[in-house]
Short mmCIF file of C-alpha atoms in Angstrom, two decimals:
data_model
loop_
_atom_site.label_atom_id
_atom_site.label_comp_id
_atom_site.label_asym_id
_atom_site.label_seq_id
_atom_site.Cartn_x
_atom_site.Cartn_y
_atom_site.Cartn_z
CA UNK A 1 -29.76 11.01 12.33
CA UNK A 2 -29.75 7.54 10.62
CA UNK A 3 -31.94 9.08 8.03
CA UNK A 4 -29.30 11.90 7.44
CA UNK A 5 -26.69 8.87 7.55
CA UNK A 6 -27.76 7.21 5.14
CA UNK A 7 -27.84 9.97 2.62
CA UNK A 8 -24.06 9.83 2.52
CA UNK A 9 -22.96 8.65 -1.03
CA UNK A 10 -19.49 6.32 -0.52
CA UNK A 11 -19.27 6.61 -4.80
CA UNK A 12 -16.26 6.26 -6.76
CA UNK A 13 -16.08 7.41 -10.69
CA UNK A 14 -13.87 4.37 -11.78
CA UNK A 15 -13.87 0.54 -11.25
CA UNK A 16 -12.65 -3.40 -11.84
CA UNK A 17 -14.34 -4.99 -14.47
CA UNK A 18 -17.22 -7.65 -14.94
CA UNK A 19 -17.36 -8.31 -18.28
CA UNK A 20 -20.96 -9.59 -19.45
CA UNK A 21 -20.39 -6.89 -22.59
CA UNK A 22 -20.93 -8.09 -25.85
CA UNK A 23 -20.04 -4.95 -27.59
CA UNK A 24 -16.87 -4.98 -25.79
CA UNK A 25 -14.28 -4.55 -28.69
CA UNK A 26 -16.17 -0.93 -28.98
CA UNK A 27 -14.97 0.15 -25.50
CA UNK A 28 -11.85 1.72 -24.97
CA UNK A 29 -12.54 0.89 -21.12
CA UNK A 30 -10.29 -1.79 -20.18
CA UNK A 31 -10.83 -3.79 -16.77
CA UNK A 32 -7.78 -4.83 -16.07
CA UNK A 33 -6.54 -1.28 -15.98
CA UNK A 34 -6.98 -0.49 -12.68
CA UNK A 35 -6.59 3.04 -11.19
CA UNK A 36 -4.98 3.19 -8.09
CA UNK A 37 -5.99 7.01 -6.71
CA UNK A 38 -9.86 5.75 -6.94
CA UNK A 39 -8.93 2.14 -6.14
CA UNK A 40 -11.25 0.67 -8.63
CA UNK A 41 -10.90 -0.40 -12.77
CA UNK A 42 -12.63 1.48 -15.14
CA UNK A 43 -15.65 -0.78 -15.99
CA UNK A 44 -17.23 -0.99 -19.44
CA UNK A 45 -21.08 0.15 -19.56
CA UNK A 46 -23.04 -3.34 -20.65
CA UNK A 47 -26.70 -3.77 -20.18
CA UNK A 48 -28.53 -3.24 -16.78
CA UNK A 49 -31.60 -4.61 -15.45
CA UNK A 50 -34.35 -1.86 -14.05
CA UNK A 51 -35.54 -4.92 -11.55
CA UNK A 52 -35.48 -3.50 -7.54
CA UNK A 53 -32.94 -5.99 -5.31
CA UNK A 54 -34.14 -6.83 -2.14
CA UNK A 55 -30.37 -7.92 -0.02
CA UNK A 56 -31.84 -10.38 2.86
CA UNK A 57 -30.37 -10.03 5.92
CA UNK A 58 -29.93 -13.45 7.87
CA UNK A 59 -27.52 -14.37 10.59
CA UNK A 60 -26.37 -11.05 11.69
CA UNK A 61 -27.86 -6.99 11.11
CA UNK A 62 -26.38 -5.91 8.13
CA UNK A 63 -25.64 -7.84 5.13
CA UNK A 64 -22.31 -7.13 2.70
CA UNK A 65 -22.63 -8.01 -0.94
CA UNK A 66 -18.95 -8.15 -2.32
CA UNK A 67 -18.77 -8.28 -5.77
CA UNK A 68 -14.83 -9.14 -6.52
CA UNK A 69 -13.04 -11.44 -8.24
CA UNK A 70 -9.69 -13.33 -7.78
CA UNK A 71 -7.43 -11.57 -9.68
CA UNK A 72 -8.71 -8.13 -9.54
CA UNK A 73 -5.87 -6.11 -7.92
CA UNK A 74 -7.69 -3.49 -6.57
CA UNK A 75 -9.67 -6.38 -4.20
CA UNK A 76 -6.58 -7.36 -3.16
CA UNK A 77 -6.13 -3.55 -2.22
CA UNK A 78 -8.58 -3.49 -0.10
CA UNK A 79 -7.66 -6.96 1.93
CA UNK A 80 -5.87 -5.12 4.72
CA UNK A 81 -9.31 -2.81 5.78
CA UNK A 82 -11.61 -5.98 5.22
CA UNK A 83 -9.64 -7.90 7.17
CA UNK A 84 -9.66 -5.03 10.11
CA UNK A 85 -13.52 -4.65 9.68
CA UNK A 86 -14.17 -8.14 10.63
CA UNK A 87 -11.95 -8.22 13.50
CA UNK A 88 -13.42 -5.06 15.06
CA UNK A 89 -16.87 -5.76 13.80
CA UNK A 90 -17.41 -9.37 12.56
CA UNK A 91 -20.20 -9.66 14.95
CA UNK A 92 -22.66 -7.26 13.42
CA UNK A 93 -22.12 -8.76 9.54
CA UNK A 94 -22.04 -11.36 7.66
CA UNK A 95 -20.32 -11.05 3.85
CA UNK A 96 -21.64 -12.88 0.86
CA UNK A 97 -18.59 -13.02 -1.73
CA UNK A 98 -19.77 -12.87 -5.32
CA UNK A 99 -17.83 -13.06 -8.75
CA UNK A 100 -17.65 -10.92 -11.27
CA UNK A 101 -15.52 -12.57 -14.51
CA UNK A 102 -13.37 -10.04 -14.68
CA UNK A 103 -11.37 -11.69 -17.51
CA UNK A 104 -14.01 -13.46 -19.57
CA UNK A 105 -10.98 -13.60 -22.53
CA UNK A 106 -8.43 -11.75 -24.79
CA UNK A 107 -11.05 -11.17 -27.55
CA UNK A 108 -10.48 -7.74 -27.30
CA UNK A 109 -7.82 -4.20 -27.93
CA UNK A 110 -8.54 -1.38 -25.72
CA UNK A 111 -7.36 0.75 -22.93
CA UNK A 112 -3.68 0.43 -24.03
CA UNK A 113 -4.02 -3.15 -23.34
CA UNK A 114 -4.30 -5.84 -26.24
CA UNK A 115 -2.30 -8.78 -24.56
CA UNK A 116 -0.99 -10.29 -21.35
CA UNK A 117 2.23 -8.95 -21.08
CA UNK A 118 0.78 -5.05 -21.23
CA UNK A 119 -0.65 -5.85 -17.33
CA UNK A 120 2.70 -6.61 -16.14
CA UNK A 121 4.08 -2.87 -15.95
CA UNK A 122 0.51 -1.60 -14.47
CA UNK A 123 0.70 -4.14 -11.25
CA UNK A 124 3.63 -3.55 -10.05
CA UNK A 125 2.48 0.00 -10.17
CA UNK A 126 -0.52 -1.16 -8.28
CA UNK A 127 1.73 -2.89 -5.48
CA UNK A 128 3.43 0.45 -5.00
CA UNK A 129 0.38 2.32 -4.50
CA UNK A 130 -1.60 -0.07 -2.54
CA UNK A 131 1.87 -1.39 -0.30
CA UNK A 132 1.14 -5.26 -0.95
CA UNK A 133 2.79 -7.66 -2.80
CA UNK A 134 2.04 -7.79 -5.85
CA UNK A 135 4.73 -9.14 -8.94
CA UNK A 136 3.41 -8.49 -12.36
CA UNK A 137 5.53 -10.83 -14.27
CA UNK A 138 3.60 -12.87 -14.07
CA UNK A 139 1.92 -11.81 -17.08
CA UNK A 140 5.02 -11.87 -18.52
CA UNK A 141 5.81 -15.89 -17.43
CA UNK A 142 2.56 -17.49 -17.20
CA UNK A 143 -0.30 -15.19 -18.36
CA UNK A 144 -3.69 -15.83 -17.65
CA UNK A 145 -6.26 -16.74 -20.51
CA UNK A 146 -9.09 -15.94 -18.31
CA UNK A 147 -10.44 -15.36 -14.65
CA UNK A 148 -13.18 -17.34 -15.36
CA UNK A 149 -12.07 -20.74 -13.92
CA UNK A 150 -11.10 -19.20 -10.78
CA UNK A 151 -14.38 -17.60 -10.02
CA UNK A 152 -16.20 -20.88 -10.78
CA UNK A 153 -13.61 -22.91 -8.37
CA UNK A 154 -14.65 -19.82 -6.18
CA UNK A 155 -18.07 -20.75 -6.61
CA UNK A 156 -17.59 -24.30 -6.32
CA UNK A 157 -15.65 -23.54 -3.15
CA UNK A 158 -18.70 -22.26 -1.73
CA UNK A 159 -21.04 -24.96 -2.04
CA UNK A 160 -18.79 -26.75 0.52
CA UNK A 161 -18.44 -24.39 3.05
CA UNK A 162 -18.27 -20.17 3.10
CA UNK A 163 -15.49 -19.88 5.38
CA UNK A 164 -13.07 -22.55 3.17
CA UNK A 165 -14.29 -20.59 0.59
CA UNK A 166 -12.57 -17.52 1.94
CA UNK A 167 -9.24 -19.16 2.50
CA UNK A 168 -9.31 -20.44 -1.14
CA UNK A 169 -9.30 -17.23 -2.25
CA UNK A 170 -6.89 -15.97 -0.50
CA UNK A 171 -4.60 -19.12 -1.29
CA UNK A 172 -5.49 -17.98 -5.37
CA UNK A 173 -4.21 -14.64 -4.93
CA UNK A 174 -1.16 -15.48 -2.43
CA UNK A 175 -0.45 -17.84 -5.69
CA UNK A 176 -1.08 -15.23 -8.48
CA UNK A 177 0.14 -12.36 -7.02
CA UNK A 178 3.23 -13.68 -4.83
CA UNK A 179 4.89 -17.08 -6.88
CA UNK A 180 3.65 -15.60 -10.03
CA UNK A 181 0.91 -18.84 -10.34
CA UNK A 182 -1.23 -18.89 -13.38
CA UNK A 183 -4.22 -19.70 -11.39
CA UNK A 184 -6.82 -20.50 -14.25
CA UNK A 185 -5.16 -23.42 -14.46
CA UNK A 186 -6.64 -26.85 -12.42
CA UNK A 187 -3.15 -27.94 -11.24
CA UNK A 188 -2.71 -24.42 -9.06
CA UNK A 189 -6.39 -24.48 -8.27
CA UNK A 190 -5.94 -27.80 -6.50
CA UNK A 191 -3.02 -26.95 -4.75
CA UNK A 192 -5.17 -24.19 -3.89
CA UNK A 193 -7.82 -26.43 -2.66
CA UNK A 194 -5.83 -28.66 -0.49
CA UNK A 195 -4.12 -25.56 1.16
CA UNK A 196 -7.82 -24.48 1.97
CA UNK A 197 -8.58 -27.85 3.24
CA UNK A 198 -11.50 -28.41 0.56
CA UNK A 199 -12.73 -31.54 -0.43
CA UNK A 200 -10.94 -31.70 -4.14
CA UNK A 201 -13.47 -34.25 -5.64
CA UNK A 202 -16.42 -32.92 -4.61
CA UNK A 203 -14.75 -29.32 -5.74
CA UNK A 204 -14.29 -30.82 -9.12
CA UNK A 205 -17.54 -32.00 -9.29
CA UNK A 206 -19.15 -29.18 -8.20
CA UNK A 207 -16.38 -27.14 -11.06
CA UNK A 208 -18.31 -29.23 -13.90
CA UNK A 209 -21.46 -28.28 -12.59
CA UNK A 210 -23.36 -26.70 -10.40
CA UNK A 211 -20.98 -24.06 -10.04
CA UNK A 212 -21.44 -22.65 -13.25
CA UNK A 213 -24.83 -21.76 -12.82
CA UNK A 214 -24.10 -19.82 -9.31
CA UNK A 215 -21.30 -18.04 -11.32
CA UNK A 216 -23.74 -16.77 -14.24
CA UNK A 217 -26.27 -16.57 -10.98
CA UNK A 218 -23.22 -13.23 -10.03
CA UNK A 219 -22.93 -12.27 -13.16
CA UNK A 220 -26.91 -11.83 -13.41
CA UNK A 221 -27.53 -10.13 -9.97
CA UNK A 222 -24.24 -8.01 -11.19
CA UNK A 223 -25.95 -6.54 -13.78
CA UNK A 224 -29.61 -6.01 -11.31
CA UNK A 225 -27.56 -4.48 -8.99
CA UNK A 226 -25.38 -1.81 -11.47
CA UNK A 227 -22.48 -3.14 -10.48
CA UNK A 228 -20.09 -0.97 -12.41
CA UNK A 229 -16.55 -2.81 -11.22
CA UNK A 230 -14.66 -4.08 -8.04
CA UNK A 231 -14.12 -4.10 -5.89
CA UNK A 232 -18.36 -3.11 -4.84
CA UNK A 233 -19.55 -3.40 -1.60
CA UNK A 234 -23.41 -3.17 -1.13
CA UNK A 235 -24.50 -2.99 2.92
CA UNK A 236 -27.50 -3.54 3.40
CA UNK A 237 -30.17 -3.67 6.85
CA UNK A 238 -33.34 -6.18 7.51
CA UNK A 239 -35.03 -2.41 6.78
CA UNK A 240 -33.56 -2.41 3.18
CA UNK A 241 -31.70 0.49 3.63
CA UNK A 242 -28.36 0.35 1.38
CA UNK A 243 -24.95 2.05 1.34
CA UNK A 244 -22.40 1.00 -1.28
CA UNK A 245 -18.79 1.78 -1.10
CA UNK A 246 -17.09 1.74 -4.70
CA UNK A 247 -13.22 1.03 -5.25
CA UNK A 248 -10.29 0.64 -2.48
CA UNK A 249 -11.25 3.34 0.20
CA UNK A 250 -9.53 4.21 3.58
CA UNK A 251 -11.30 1.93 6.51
CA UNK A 252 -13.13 4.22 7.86
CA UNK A 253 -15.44 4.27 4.37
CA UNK A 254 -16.39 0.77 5.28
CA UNK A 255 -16.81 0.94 8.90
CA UNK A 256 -18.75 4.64 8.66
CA UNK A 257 -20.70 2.72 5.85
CA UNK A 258 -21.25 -0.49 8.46
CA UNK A 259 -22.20 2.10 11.89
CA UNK A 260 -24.56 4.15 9.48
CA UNK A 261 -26.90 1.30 8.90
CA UNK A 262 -26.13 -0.41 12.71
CA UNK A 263 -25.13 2.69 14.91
CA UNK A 264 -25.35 0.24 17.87
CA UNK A 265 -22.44 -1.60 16.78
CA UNK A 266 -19.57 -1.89 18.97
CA UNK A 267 -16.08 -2.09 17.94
CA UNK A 268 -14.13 -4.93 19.34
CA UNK A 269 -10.57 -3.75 20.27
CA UNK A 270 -7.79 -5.61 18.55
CA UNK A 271 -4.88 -6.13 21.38
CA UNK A 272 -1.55 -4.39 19.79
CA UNK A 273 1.06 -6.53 21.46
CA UNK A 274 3.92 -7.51 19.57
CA UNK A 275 2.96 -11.44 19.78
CA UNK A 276 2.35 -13.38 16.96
CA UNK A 277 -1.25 -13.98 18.00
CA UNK A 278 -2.97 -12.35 15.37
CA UNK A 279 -1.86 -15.03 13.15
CA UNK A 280 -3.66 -17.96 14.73
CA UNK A 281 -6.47 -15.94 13.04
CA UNK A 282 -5.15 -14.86 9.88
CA UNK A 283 -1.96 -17.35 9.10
CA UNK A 284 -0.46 -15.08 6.53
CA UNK A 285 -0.12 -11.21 6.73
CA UNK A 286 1.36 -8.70 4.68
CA UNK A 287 3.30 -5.25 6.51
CA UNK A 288 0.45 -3.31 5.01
CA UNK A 289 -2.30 -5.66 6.27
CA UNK A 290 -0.74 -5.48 10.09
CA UNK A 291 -0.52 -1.75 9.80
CA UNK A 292 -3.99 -1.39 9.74
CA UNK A 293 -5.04 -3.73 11.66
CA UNK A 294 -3.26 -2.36 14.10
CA UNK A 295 -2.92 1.19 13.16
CA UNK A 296 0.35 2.05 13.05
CA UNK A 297 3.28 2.34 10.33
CA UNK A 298 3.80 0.74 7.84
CA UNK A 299 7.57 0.67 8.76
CA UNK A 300 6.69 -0.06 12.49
CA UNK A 301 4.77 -3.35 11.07
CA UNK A 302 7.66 -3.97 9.21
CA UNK A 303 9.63 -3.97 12.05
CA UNK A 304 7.57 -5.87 14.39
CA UNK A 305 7.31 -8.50 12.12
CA UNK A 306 10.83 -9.04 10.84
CA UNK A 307 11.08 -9.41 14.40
CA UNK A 308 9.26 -12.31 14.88
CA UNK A 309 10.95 -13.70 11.62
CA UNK A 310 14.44 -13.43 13.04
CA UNK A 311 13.08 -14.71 16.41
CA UNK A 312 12.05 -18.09 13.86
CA UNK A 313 8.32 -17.67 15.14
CA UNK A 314 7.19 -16.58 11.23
CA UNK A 315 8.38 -17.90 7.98
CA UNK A 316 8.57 -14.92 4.94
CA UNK A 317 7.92 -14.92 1.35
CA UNK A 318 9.54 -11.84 -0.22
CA UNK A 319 9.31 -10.52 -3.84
CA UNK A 320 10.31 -7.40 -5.55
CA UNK A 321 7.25 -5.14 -4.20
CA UNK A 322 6.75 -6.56 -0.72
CA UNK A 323 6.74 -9.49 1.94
CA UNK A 324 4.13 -12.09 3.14
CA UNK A 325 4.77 -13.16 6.68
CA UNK A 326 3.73 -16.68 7.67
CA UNK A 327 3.08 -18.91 10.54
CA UNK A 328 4.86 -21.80 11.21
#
């Protein structure tokens, strides 16, 4: 039966781009147009390495190479089922966040896209389809030169402690995709940092150096691994047996992807009360992220939580394609 399992193929045809191209200008693939019906950006086809990955489990079962990056939309599609998948199954995994550049530069015309202010229309289309925040102007008000220096911080981030790491990110987007924060730059990167409770001068220390080399480290196994955009998902057991889910996918493609390689995994129930206990573990959920978590509605999240705000137990941040609810 697992054998049988692990024939199933969790592919998508599209995805979010890493850009370690050099012939990129000759692409009309563009990776910052993302396609929300198969969840992923269109990736353009650079070199890959024939060389057989080994993914070494450790801690836990079954191993998760994520290959994302911070301002990939698509990623931040996908935060609601991640988030679900560790609550019910956290036990069983352990996920080892790598980044892909998806913005090495503007150096290039293609896709329909040749400057900032193109992206602006295509994420708020994004938010629609994917029901979290998302405002686009920001590529209107304070575009982004690059993605690089927020995977490096990422990386840097890392190198003090995985689980900071995790909140850092999530700070970056909350930043980029809610107040519109132009997060290649150091000033929102160290707000960033504080938020996550990081240790800012080792972080910038760490930025100038070492980090680097673990980013171009990604970028490397990226291209050994066929990584064709993001978000990518590789699970992998201490057997080497692999399953890779491709693109923003309902939660059961990553939990039928998880049970297929660790059928004795047992889910852990999440309790569905109307409390505001779910945020001592995540302190900032979107409508979408709570629906799925808990799966309902996304108008019965909305509810419950607009709730809690009028009852002064959550703090909101509201833009023009959504809510992030907060605790106090």
């Amino acid at each position: 039966m697992k054998i049988l399992l692990l024939l199933l193929t969790l592919i998508c045809s599209a995805s979010c781009q890493s850009q370690t191209n050099s012939k990129m200008n000759e692409n009309k693939t563009n990776p910052l147009l993302c396609d929300p019906v198969s969840g992923t950006c269109e990736m353009p086809m650079g070199e890959t390495s024939n060389e057989t990955t080994v993914i070494s489990t450790e801690n836990k079962p079954v191993k998760i190479i994520y290959y994302t990056d911070p301002i990939c939309s698509s990623c931040w599609g996908i935060e609601p089922q991640l988030r679900k998948l560790k609550l019910e199954y956290g036990d069983y995994f352990e996920i080892d966040y790598r980044m892909g550049g998806l913005l090495p530069d503007w150096s290039y015309n293609s896709g329909g896209i040749s400057k900032p202010s193109d992206v602006a229309h295509h994420w708020d289309e994004a938010s629609l389809h994917y029901e979290m925040p998302i405002d686009g102007d920001v590529w209107l008000e304070d575009p982004l030169d690059s993605s690089y220096p927020s995977c490096i911080a990422m990386k840097a981030a890392q190198i003090q402690s995985k689980d900071k790491a995790v909140k850092f990110m999530r700070v970056l987007r909350e930043k980029l995709y809610l107040e519109k924060r132009n997060i290649a730059k150091w000033q929102n990167i160290t707000e960033a940092a504080k938020t996550a409770q990081l240790d800012f001068d080792k972080l910038k220390k760490d930025y100038d150096g070492e980090a680097k080399k673990l980013f171009q480290d990604d970028l490397n196994l990226a291209r050994t691994l066929g990584v064709r955009g993001f978000p990518t998902l590789f699970f992998a057991d201490e057997n080497q047996n692999k399953l890779t889910v491709y693109g923003s996918k309902p939660y059961s493609a990553y939990e039928n992807a998880l049970l297929a390689l660790y059928p004795e995994a047992k889910k852990k129930k999440v309790p569905n009360d109307t409390t505001f206990s779910l945020f001592e573990i995540y302190p900032t959920l979107t409508p979408k992220e709570y629906a799925v978590i808990f799966n309902i509605s996304y108008t019965e999240a909305e509810i419950i939580l607009e709730k809690l705000f009028e009852k002064g137990k959550l703090s909101k941040k509201t833009i023009k394609n959504g809510s992030l609810y907060i605790k106090k």
